[in-house]
């Protein structure tokens, strides 16, 4: 049963099934012995008919192959057929159509879109919602889904969500809950067994409360489309965490205005970034430059000797071999294009860092598929190569690493602005000389004293995390994406302030992962970068990276000004403290 795209509003008869089969599905957990049914099986008559058609199909195929072999041997034209051969052809077509109709559609609907390239192809928003998403919540914030199919499904009963009383469990659900609690039914299999992701989350939630004896009151269950997260965002859900989303801006970047969504629980963060945006805006805006755009993956392979590892290194770094390797790599995707290969040796182990473009996807799956193709190709010339792992940490993903700081990963962006003297005084409440001195002693000298790696900034990760959470990025990639060096310098005879941020490894995408969720999709739509760009692949993701850098620039400018003016503590006492008794319910 395909539970990934199944709508919670169940139609009268599921596509590809008879009414009797649908009624059979409804009775999955209504057996007379009150036991949980592990899977849906076919009724006996349907099973017999399938067996008959399978037998007919393979029998006529075998017969036709024998007859055509005889014709080839006797030089008889293939188009000359006897009555028995005509009958066999008719039976072949009939049985093929039956089997394709019964099994083919279910297989197509159950095939997940697991890689970045398929997600890139979902650029038509109407088709995406009609064929792929089947969500019963509005499409982001754009409300531009005009498909008739969607409108009919969204006549929806789920628009108004009724709070779930976890103590009021139906008799059918009680049986399943007891099976989960007793261990007879694995919690992870509920979506597959029930065919209803929301019901599975509810049952798992109640079972968890009974097993642990802890209440999940306060963790929302209603209001999330659980079908949309199946197979790509989260396993075994029991609810979702609410994070407030604030909007800072407008940000004037490269002559365009952006309202930047930020998901955070830290008071002052949005307000401070907003102040930075104001200072930049009234000073004429900021400018951004994209330096590099390439996602990396670095497998580790091992040989019997260091000499053999060096042989492969020289082979991979030989310019004459690059075109062949690129053609092998590029077969895996319409958007992934190999840019370069960089190698490092440790004894007899070789680390191979592949860099490729990935369109509007963040691209980890895309580059991994290309790397797999190249490794299989290399196995022919280097049969003694032992592939230890598709990732050898020379990539480097979700870890602070000098290779990312120096070589870059994802999008490398520089963003700068010149803040006028009067703006520094009136908006930022400080002066140019104080900011320049503070930046040198804090962000540069202080970070060096701490042995920082890519952390020559005040709080870049604050802004990166907030924007990532709001727009559906991988929050763990905040680590390398927050690599940033903030520079400040007095210009125009010391009157104005030149401020810049250099961020070599911003890893973002506008398709795939959490970007397809309704809330995150709405935030991307607010920025004008929702989905894949149909005119120029990769444009939306690159623009999002520039927005991230521009937001970091504003955050750095405002925080350093608050520290220079001695306002930091007072601000946090005012906006980041609460007198509310949060232990009252406990």
Coordinates of C-alpha atoms in Angstrom, one line a residue:
X1 CA 0.0 0.0 0.0
X2 CA 1.3 3.4 -0.9
X3 CA 1.0 5.4 2.2
X4 CA 3.3 8.2 1.1
X5 CA 0.9 9.9 -1.2
X6 CA -2.4 8.7 0.2
X7 CA -4.8 11.5 1.1
X8 CA -6.4 11.5 4.5
X9 CA -9.7 12.1 2.7
X10 CA -10.3 8.6 1.6
X11 CA -12.1 8.3 -1.8
X12 CA -14.9 5.9 -2.5
X13 CA -12.5 3.5 -4.3
X14 CA -8.8 3.7 -4.3
X15 CA -7.2 4.0 -7.7
X16 CA -6.2 0.6 -9.0
X17 CA -8.4 -1.3 -6.6
X18 CA -12.0 -2.6 -6.6
X19 CA -14.6 -1.5 -4.1
X20 CA -14.4 -4.9 -2.4
X21 CA -10.6 -4.4 -2.0
X22 CA -11.2 -1.0 -0.4
X23 CA -13.7 -2.5 2.0
X24 CA -11.1 -5.2 2.8
X25 CA -8.5 -2.5 3.6
X26 CA -11.0 -0.8 5.9
X27 CA -11.4 -4.1 7.9
X28 CA -7.6 -4.5 8.4
X29 CA -7.9 -4.0 12.1
X30 CA -11.4 -5.3 12.5
X31 CA -10.7 -9.0 12.6
X32 CA -13.1 -11.3 14.5
X33 CA -10.3 -12.5 16.8
X34 CA -9.4 -8.8 17.6
X35 CA -5.8 -9.2 16.5
X36 CA -3.7 -6.8 14.5
X37 CA -3.4 -7.7 10.9
X38 CA 0.2 -7.3 9.8
X39 CA -0.5 -6.7 6.1
X40 CA -3.2 -6.5 3.5
X41 CA -3.5 -9.7 1.5
X42 CA -5.6 -10.3 -1.7
X43 CA -9.0 -12.1 -1.5
X44 CA -8.9 -15.7 -2.6
X45 CA -10.7 -15.1 -6.0
X46 CA -8.3 -12.3 -6.9
X47 CA -5.3 -14.4 -6.0
X48 CA -6.6 -17.2 -8.3
X49 CA -7.2 -14.8 -11.2
X50 CA -3.7 -13.4 -10.8
X51 CA -2.2 -16.9 -10.9
X52 CA -4.2 -17.7 -14.0
X53 CA -3.0 -14.6 -15.9
X54 CA 0.6 -15.2 -14.7
X55 CA 0.5 -18.7 -16.1
X56 CA -1.1 -17.6 -19.4
X57 CA 1.4 -14.8 -19.8
X58 CA 4.6 -16.9 -19.3
X59 CA 3.1 -19.8 -21.3
X60 CA 2.4 -17.8 -24.4
X61 CA 5.8 -16.0 -24.1
X62 CA 7.5 -19.4 -24.1
X63 CA 5.4 -20.7 -27.0
X64 CA 6.1 -17.6 -29.1
X65 CA 9.8 -17.7 -28.5
X66 CA 9.9 -21.4 -29.5
X67 CA 7.9 -20.7 -32.7
X68 CA 10.0 -17.6 -33.7
X69 CA 13.2 -19.6 -33.1
X70 CA 12.0 -22.3 -35.5
X71 CA 11.1 -19.6 -38.1
X72 CA 14.6 -18.2 -37.9
X73 CA 16.1 -21.6 -38.4
X74 CA 13.9 -22.4 -41.4
X75 CA 14.2 -18.8 -42.8
X76 CA 10.4 -18.3 -42.5
X77 CA 9.3 -14.6 -42.4
X78 CA 8.4 -13.6 -38.9
X79 CA 5.2 -11.8 -40.1
X80 CA 3.7 -15.0 -41.4
X81 CA 1.7 -16.4 -38.5
X82 CA -0.5 -19.3 -38.0
X83 CA -3.9 -19.3 -36.2
X84 CA -2.3 -20.7 -33.1
X85 CA 0.4 -18.0 -33.1
X86 CA -2.3 -15.3 -33.6
X87 CA -4.2 -16.7 -30.6
X88 CA -1.0 -16.7 -28.5
X89 CA -0.3 -13.1 -29.4
X90 CA -3.9 -12.1 -28.4
X91 CA -3.5 -13.9 -25.1
X92 CA -0.1 -12.3 -24.5
X93 CA -1.5 -8.8 -25.0
X94 CA -4.5 -9.4 -22.9
X95 CA -2.6 -10.9 -20.0
X96 CA 0.1 -8.2 -20.2
X97 CA -2.6 -5.5 -20.0
X98 CA -4.2 -7.1 -17.1
X99 CA -0.9 -7.5 -15.1
X100 CA 0.2 -4.0 -16.0
X101 CA -3.1 -2.6 -14.8
X102 CA -3.1 -4.5 -11.6
X103 CA 0.5 -4.2 -10.6
X104 CA 2.0 -1.5 -12.7
X105 CA 0.1 1.5 -11.3
X106 CA 0.7 0.5 -7.7
X107 CA 4.4 0.2 -8.4
X108 CA 4.6 3.6 -10.1
X109 CA 2.7 5.3 -7.3
X110 CA 4.9 3.6 -4.6
X111 CA 8.2 4.7 -6.2
X112 CA 9.7 7.4 -3.9
X113 CA 11.3 10.5 -5.3
X114 CA 14.5 9.9 -3.2
X115 CA 17.1 11.8 -5.1
X116 CA 17.8 15.5 -5.8
X117 CA 17.4 15.2 -9.5
X118 CA 13.8 14.0 -9.4
X119 CA 13.1 16.8 -6.9
X120 CA 14.6 19.3 -9.4
X121 CA 12.2 18.0 -12.1
X122 CA 9.2 19.1 -9.9
X123 CA 9.3 22.7 -11.1
X124 CA 5.7 23.0 -12.1
X125 CA 4.0 23.8 -8.9
X126 CA 0.5 22.8 -10.1
X127 CA 1.7 19.4 -11.2
X128 CA 3.7 18.9 -8.0
X129 CA 0.6 19.5 -5.9
X130 CA -1.7 17.4 -8.1
X131 CA 0.5 14.4 -8.6
X132 CA 3.0 14.4 -5.8
X133 CA 2.0 16.2 -2.7
X134 CA -1.7 15.6 -2.2
X135 CA -1.6 17.8 0.9
X136 CA -4.8 19.1 2.3
X137 CA -3.2 22.3 3.5
X138 CA -2.6 25.4 1.4
X139 CA 0.4 25.4 -0.9
X140 CA 2.9 27.5 1.0
X141 CA 1.7 31.1 1.2
X142 CA 1.3 31.7 -2.5
X143 CA -2.2 30.1 -2.8
X144 CA -1.5 29.7 -6.5
X145 CA -2.5 26.1 -6.9
X146 CA -5.2 26.1 -9.6
X147 CA -5.5 22.4 -10.4
X148 CA -9.1 21.2 -10.3
X149 CA -8.0 17.9 -8.8
X150 CA -6.5 19.8 -5.8
X151 CA -9.6 21.9 -5.3
X152 CA -11.8 18.8 -5.2
X153 CA -9.6 17.2 -2.6
X154 CA -9.2 20.3 -0.6
X155 CA -12.9 20.6 -0.1
X156 CA -11.4 19.4 3.0
X157 CA -12.6 18.4 6.4
X158 CA -9.1 18.9 7.8
X159 CA -8.9 22.7 7.4
X160 CA -10.3 23.1 10.9
X161 CA -8.4 20.9 13.1
X162 CA -10.1 19.5 16.2
X163 CA -7.7 19.0 19.2
X164 CA -7.1 15.3 19.8
X165 CA -8.0 13.9 23.2
X166 CA -5.4 11.2 23.7
X167 CA -7.4 9.7 26.5
X168 CA -10.4 9.1 24.2
X169 CA -9.2 6.1 22.1
X170 CA -11.5 4.1 19.9
X171 CA -11.8 0.3 20.3
X172 CA -9.9 -0.3 17.0
X173 CA -7.1 2.0 18.0
X174 CA -6.9 0.5 21.4
X175 CA -6.1 -2.9 19.9
X176 CA -3.2 -1.5 17.9
X177 CA -1.9 0.6 20.8
X178 CA -1.8 -2.5 23.0
X179 CA 0.0 -4.4 20.2
X180 CA 2.6 -1.6 20.1
X181 CA 3.0 -1.4 23.9
X182 CA 3.4 -5.2 24.1
X183 CA 6.0 -5.2 21.3
X184 CA 3.9 -7.3 18.9
X185 CA 3.7 -4.5 16.4
X186 CA 6.8 -2.4 15.8
X187 CA 6.2 1.3 16.2
X188 CA 8.1 2.0 13.0
X189 CA 5.7 -0.1 10.9
X190 CA 2.5 1.7 11.8
X191 CA 2.3 3.9 8.7
X192 CA 2.7 0.8 6.4
X193 CA 0.2 -1.3 8.4
X194 CA -2.5 1.4 8.9
X195 CA -2.1 3.3 5.6
X196 CA -2.9 6.5 7.5
X197 CA 0.1 8.5 8.6
X198 CA -1.8 10.8 10.9
X199 CA -3.5 7.9 12.7
X200 CA -0.1 6.1 13.0
X201 CA 1.3 9.2 14.7
X202 CA -1.6 9.3 17.1
X203 CA -1.3 5.7 18.0
X204 CA 2.5 5.9 18.4
X205 CA 2.0 8.9 20.6
X206 CA -0.4 7.3 23.0
X207 CA 1.6 4.1 23.1
X208 CA 4.7 6.1 24.0
X209 CA 2.9 7.9 26.8
X210 CA 1.9 4.5 28.3
X211 CA 5.3 3.0 27.9
X212 CA 7.2 5.9 29.5
X213 CA 4.5 7.1 31.9
X214 CA 5.3 10.7 30.7
X215 CA 2.7 13.1 29.2
X216 CA 3.2 14.7 25.8
X217 CA 0.7 17.4 26.6
X218 CA 1.9 20.6 24.9
X219 CA 3.5 18.8 21.9
X220 CA 1.0 19.4 19.1
X221 CA -0.3 16.5 17.0
X222 CA -2.9 18.3 14.9
X223 CA -2.0 20.7 12.2
X224 CA 0.7 18.8 10.3
X225 CA 0.4 16.9 7.1
X226 CA 2.1 13.7 8.1
X227 CA 1.9 12.2 4.6
X228 CA 4.3 15.0 3.4
X229 CA 7.1 14.0 5.8
X230 CA 6.9 10.2 5.2
X231 CA 10.0 8.9 3.5
X232 CA 12.0 12.1 3.4
X233 CA 11.7 14.3 6.6
X234 CA 11.1 12.3 9.7
X235 CA 10.5 8.7 10.9
X236 CA 8.2 7.6 13.7
X237 CA 6.6 11.1 14.3
X238 CA 4.5 11.8 17.4
X239 CA 3.9 15.5 16.8
X240 CA 5.9 18.6 15.9
X241 CA 7.8 21.3 17.7
X242 CA 6.6 24.9 17.3
X243 CA 9.2 27.5 16.6
X244 CA 8.1 31.2 16.2
X245 CA 8.9 32.8 12.9
X246 CA 9.7 36.5 12.8
X247 CA 10.4 38.6 9.8
X248 CA 13.2 41.1 9.5
X249 CA 13.6 43.7 6.8
X250 CA 13.3 44.9 4.3
X251 CA 16.8 44.0 3.3
X252 CA 18.2 45.9 0.3
X253 CA 20.5 43.5 -1.4
X254 CA 21.9 44.0 -4.9
X255 CA 19.1 46.5 -5.6
X256 CA 16.3 44.2 -4.5
X257 CA 14.3 44.2 -1.3
X258 CA 13.8 41.0 0.7
X259 CA 11.7 40.3 3.9
X260 CA 13.7 37.6 5.7
X261 CA 11.9 34.9 7.7
X262 CA 13.8 33.8 10.9
X263 CA 12.7 30.9 13.0
X264 CA 14.1 31.3 16.5
X265 CA 13.4 31.1 20.2
X266 CA 16.1 33.7 21.1
X267 CA 14.7 37.0 22.0
X268 CA 16.4 40.1 20.5
X269 CA 17.7 38.1 17.5
X270 CA 15.1 39.2 14.9
X271 CA 14.9 42.8 16.4
X272 CA 18.7 43.1 16.2
X273 CA 18.9 41.8 12.7
X274 CA 16.1 44.1 11.7
X275 CA 18.1 47.1 13.0
X276 CA 21.1 46.0 10.9
X277 CA 18.8 45.8 7.9
X278 CA 17.7 49.4 8.5
X279 CA 21.2 50.7 8.8
X280 CA 22.2 49.0 5.5
X281 CA 19.0 50.1 3.8
X282 CA 19.3 53.8 4.6
X283 CA 23.0 53.7 3.6
X284 CA 22.2 52.5 0.1
X285 CA 22.0 48.7 0.5
X286 CA 24.4 45.8 0.4
X287 CA 26.2 44.1 -2.5
X288 CA 26.9 40.3 -2.7
X289 CA 29.2 38.3 -4.9
X290 CA 29.0 34.5 -5.5
X291 CA 32.5 33.2 -5.7
X292 CA 32.0 29.4 -6.0
X293 CA 29.1 27.0 -6.2
X294 CA 29.9 23.3 -5.8
X295 CA 28.9 20.5 -3.4
X296 CA 31.5 18.0 -2.3
X297 CA 31.7 14.3 -1.4
X298 CA 35.0 12.6 -0.6
X299 CA 35.1 8.8 -0.4
X300 CA 38.1 7.0 1.2
X301 CA 39.7 4.0 -0.6
X302 CA 42.5 1.8 0.5
X303 CA 45.3 -0.1 -1.4
X304 CA 47.9 -2.6 -0.4
X305 CA 50.7 -0.1 -0.7
X306 CA 51.1 3.7 -0.6
X307 CA 52.5 3.5 -4.1
X308 CA 49.3 2.1 -5.5
X309 CA 47.3 4.8 -3.7
X310 CA 49.6 7.4 -5.3
X311 CA 49.1 5.9 -8.7
X312 CA 45.3 6.5 -8.4
X313 CA 46.0 10.0 -7.2
X314 CA 48.1 10.8 -10.2
X315 CA 45.5 9.2 -12.5
X316 CA 42.6 11.3 -11.0
X317 CA 44.6 14.5 -11.1
X318 CA 45.7 14.1 -14.7
X319 CA 43.9 16.7 -16.8
X320 CA 43.7 14.4 -19.8
X321 CA 41.5 11.9 -17.7
X322 CA 39.1 14.5 -16.3
X323 CA 36.8 14.6 -19.4
X324 CA 36.3 10.8 -19.2
X325 CA 35.7 10.9 -15.4
X326 CA 33.3 13.8 -15.8
X327 CA 31.2 11.9 -18.4
X328 CA 30.9 8.9 -16.0
X329 CA 30.0 11.2 -13.1
X330 CA 27.5 13.3 -15.0
X331 CA 25.4 10.2 -16.1
X332 CA 23.8 10.1 -12.7
X333 CA 21.9 13.4 -13.0
X334 CA 20.7 16.1 -15.4
X335 CA 21.9 18.8 -13.0
X336 CA 25.0 17.4 -11.4
X337 CA 28.2 18.4 -13.3
X338 CA 31.6 17.4 -12.1
X339 CA 33.8 20.5 -11.6
X340 CA 37.1 19.2 -10.0
X341 CA 38.7 16.3 -8.1
X342 CA 41.1 16.9 -5.3
X343 CA 43.0 14.1 -3.6
X344 CA 44.9 13.6 -0.3
X345 CA 46.9 10.6 0.9
X346 CA 47.3 9.2 4.4
X347 CA 49.6 6.2 4.1
X348 CA 48.0 3.7 1.7
X349 CA 44.6 5.4 2.1
X350 CA 43.4 7.9 -0.5
X351 CA 40.8 10.5 0.1
X352 CA 39.1 11.8 -3.1
X353 CA 37.2 15.0 -2.9
X354 CA 34.7 15.4 -5.8
X355 CA 33.1 18.8 -6.4
X356 CA 30.1 19.3 -8.6
X357 CA 27.3 21.7 -9.3
X358 CA 23.8 20.6 -8.1
X359 CA 21.2 23.0 -9.6
X360 CA 18.7 24.3 -7.0
X361 CA 19.2 21.2 -4.8
X362 CA 21.6 21.3 -1.8
X363 CA 22.9 18.2 -3.6
X364 CA 24.3 15.7 -1.2
X365 CA 22.4 12.8 -2.8
X366 CA 23.2 14.0 -6.3
X367 CA 27.0 14.2 -5.8
X368 CA 27.0 10.8 -3.9
X369 CA 25.4 9.1 -6.9
X370 CA 28.0 10.5 -9.2
X371 CA 30.8 9.5 -6.9
X372 CA 29.4 5.9 -6.8
X373 CA 29.5 5.8 -10.7
X374 CA 33.1 6.9 -10.8
X375 CA 34.2 4.4 -8.1
X376 CA 32.6 1.6 -10.1
X377 CA 34.3 2.8 -13.3
X378 CA 37.7 3.0 -11.5
X379 CA 37.4 -0.6 -10.2
X380 CA 38.2 -1.9 -13.7
X381 CA 41.6 -0.2 -13.9
X382 CA 42.3 -0.5 -10.2
X383 CA 40.9 -3.9 -9.1
X384 CA 42.9 -3.8 -5.9
X385 CA 41.1 -0.7 -4.8
X386 CA 39.1 -1.3 -1.6
X387 CA 36.3 1.3 -1.1
X388 CA 36.1 1.8 2.6
X389 CA 33.3 4.4 2.6
X390 CA 31.4 6.7 0.3
X391 CA 32.3 9.5 2.8
X392 CA 35.7 9.7 4.3
X393 CA 35.2 13.1 6.2
X394 CA 37.4 14.9 3.7
X395 CA 34.1 16.4 2.3
X396 CA 33.6 17.7 5.0
X397 CA 29.9 17.6 6.1
X398 CA 28.4 18.8 9.3
X399 CA 31.8 19.3 11.0
X400 CA 34.1 22.4 11.3
X401 CA 36.9 21.7 8.8
X402 CA 39.8 23.7 7.4
X403 CA 39.1 22.2 3.9
X404 CA 35.7 23.9 3.8
X405 CA 37.2 27.1 5.2
X406 CA 39.9 27.2 2.5
X407 CA 38.4 25.4 -0.5
X408 CA 34.7 26.2 0.1
X409 CA 31.7 23.9 0.0
X410 CA 28.2 24.7 -1.3
X411 CA 28.0 28.4 -2.1
X412 CA 30.9 30.8 -1.3
X413 CA 29.6 34.3 -0.9
X414 CA 31.1 37.7 0.0
X415 CA 28.6 40.5 1.1
X416 CA 29.6 44.1 1.8
X417 CA 28.1 47.5 2.6
X418 CA 29.3 51.0 3.4
X419 CA 27.4 52.5 6.4
X420 CA 27.4 56.2 6.6
X421 CA 28.7 58.0 9.6
X422 CA 25.3 59.6 10.6
X423 CA 23.6 56.1 10.3
X424 CA 26.2 54.6 12.6
X425 CA 25.5 57.3 15.2
X426 CA 21.7 57.6 14.9
X427 CA 20.7 54.0 14.1
X428 CA 23.5 51.9 15.6
X429 CA 24.1 54.3 18.5
X430 CA 27.9 54.1 18.3
X431 CA 30.8 55.4 16.2
X432 CA 33.0 54.1 13.4
X433 CA 36.2 54.0 15.4
X434 CA 34.7 51.9 18.2
X435 CA 33.3 49.4 15.7
X436 CA 36.6 48.9 13.9
X437 CA 38.5 48.5 17.1
X438 CA 36.0 46.1 18.6
X439 CA 35.9 44.0 15.5
X440 CA 39.7 43.7 15.4
X441 CA 40.0 42.8 19.1
X442 CA 36.9 40.5 19.3
X443 CA 36.3 38.9 15.9
X444 CA 39.9 38.7 14.7
X445 CA 42.3 38.7 17.7
X446 CA 39.9 37.1 20.2
X447 CA 38.9 34.3 17.8
X448 CA 42.6 33.6 17.1
X449 CA 43.3 33.4 20.8
X450 CA 40.5 30.9 21.1
X451 CA 41.9 28.8 18.2
X452 CA 38.8 29.3 16.2
X453 CA 38.3 27.5 12.9
X454 CA 36.1 29.6 10.6
X455 CA 34.7 31.5 13.5
X456 CA 36.0 35.0 13.0
X457 CA 32.7 36.6 13.6
X458 CA 30.3 37.7 16.4
X459 CA 27.3 35.4 15.9
X460 CA 26.9 34.3 12.2
X461 CA 25.5 30.9 13.3
X462 CA 22.6 32.7 15.0
X463 CA 21.3 34.1 11.8
X464 CA 22.2 31.1 9.7
X465 CA 20.3 28.8 12.0
X466 CA 17.2 31.0 12.1
X467 CA 17.0 31.3 8.3
X468 CA 17.8 27.6 7.8
X469 CA 15.0 26.5 10.2
X470 CA 12.5 28.9 8.5
X471 CA 13.3 27.8 5.0
X472 CA 13.6 24.0 5.5
X473 CA 17.4 23.6 5.2
X474 CA 19.4 20.9 7.1
X475 CA 20.0 22.6 10.5
X476 CA 23.1 20.4 11.1
X477 CA 24.8 22.0 8.2
X478 CA 24.7 25.3 10.1
X479 CA 28.2 24.2 11.4
X480 CA 30.1 24.7 8.2
X481 CA 27.6 27.2 6.7
X482 CA 28.4 29.5 9.6
X483 CA 32.1 29.7 8.7
X484 CA 32.5 33.5 8.4
X485 CA 35.1 36.2 8.8
X486 CA 33.7 39.7 9.5
X487 CA 35.8 42.7 8.4
X488 CA 35.3 46.3 9.4
X489 CA 37.3 49.3 8.1
X490 CA 37.0 53.1 8.3
X491 CA 36.7 54.6 4.8
X492 CA 36.1 58.0 3.3
X493 CA 38.6 59.8 5.5
X494 CA 37.5 57.7 8.5
X495 CA 33.9 59.0 8.4
X496 CA 32.1 55.9 7.0
X497 CA 32.3 52.2 7.8
X498 CA 33.0 49.5 5.3
X499 CA 31.7 46.2 6.6
X500 CA 31.9 42.8 5.0
X501 CA 31.3 39.1 5.7
X502 CA 33.0 36.3 3.7
X503 CA 31.3 32.9 4.0
X504 CA 33.0 30.1 2.0
X505 CA 30.6 27.2 2.6
X506 CA 26.9 28.1 2.7
X507 CA 25.0 24.9 2.0
X508 CA 21.4 25.6 0.9
X509 CA 18.8 24.3 -1.6
X510 CA 15.3 25.3 -2.6
X511 CA 14.1 21.8 -3.5
X512 CA 14.2 18.5 -1.5
X513 CA 14.2 17.7 2.2
X514 CA 12.3 20.1 4.4
X515 CA 11.8 22.8 1.7
X516 CA 8.6 21.0 0.5
X517 CA 6.9 21.3 3.9
X518 CA 4.0 23.8 3.9
X519 CA 5.5 26.2 6.4
X520 CA 9.0 26.2 5.0
X521 CA 7.7 26.4 1.5
X522 CA 5.8 29.6 2.5
X523 CA 9.0 31.2 3.8
X524 CA 10.9 30.3 0.6
X525 CA 8.0 31.9 -1.4
X526 CA 8.3 35.0 0.7
X527 CA 11.9 35.3 -0.4
X528 CA 10.9 34.6 -4.0
X529 CA 13.0 31.4 -4.3
X530 CA 10.5 28.6 -3.8
X531 CA 11.2 25.5 -5.7
X532 CA 13.5 25.1 -8.7
X533 CA 14.1 27.9 -11.2
X534 CA 12.8 26.9 -14.6
X535 CA 14.8 29.5 -16.6
X536 CA 18.2 28.9 -15.0
X537 CA 18.9 25.8 -12.8
X538 CA 20.5 26.8 -9.6
X539 CA 19.5 30.5 -9.6
X540 CA 17.1 30.2 -6.6
X541 CA 19.6 28.3 -4.4
X542 CA 22.3 30.9 -5.2
X543 CA 20.0 33.7 -4.4
X544 CA 19.1 32.1 -1.1
X545 CA 22.8 31.8 -0.2
X546 CA 23.2 35.5 -0.9
X547 CA 20.2 36.3 1.3
X548 CA 21.8 34.3 4.1
X549 CA 25.0 36.2 3.7
X550 CA 23.2 39.6 3.7
X551 CA 21.3 38.6 6.8
X552 CA 24.5 37.7 8.6
X553 CA 26.0 41.0 7.6
X554 CA 23.1 42.8 9.2
X555 CA 23.3 40.6 12.3
X556 CA 27.0 41.2 12.7
X557 CA 26.6 45.0 12.3
X558 CA 23.9 45.3 14.9
X559 CA 25.4 43.0 17.5
X560 CA 28.8 44.6 17.4
X561 CA 27.2 48.0 17.7
X562 CA 25.2 46.9 20.7
X563 CA 28.4 45.6 22.4
X564 CA 30.4 48.8 21.4
X565 CA 27.6 51.0 22.9
X566 CA 27.2 48.8 26.0
X567 CA 23.6 47.9 25.1
X568 CA 23.9 44.1 24.9
X569 CA 23.0 43.2 28.5
X570 CA 20.1 45.7 28.8
X571 CA 18.7 44.5 25.4
X572 CA 18.6 40.9 26.5
X573 CA 17.1 41.7 29.9
X574 CA 14.3 43.5 28.1
X575 CA 13.6 41.1 25.2
X576 CA 15.1 37.8 26.1
X577 CA 13.8 37.3 29.7
X578 CA 10.3 36.2 30.8
X579 CA 8.6 36.6 34.1
X580 CA 6.1 33.9 33.2
X581 CA 6.0 30.9 35.5
X582 CA 6.8 28.1 33.1
X583 CA 6.7 25.5 35.9
X584 CA 3.0 26.1 36.7
X585 CA 1.8 23.3 34.5
X586 CA 4.5 20.9 35.6

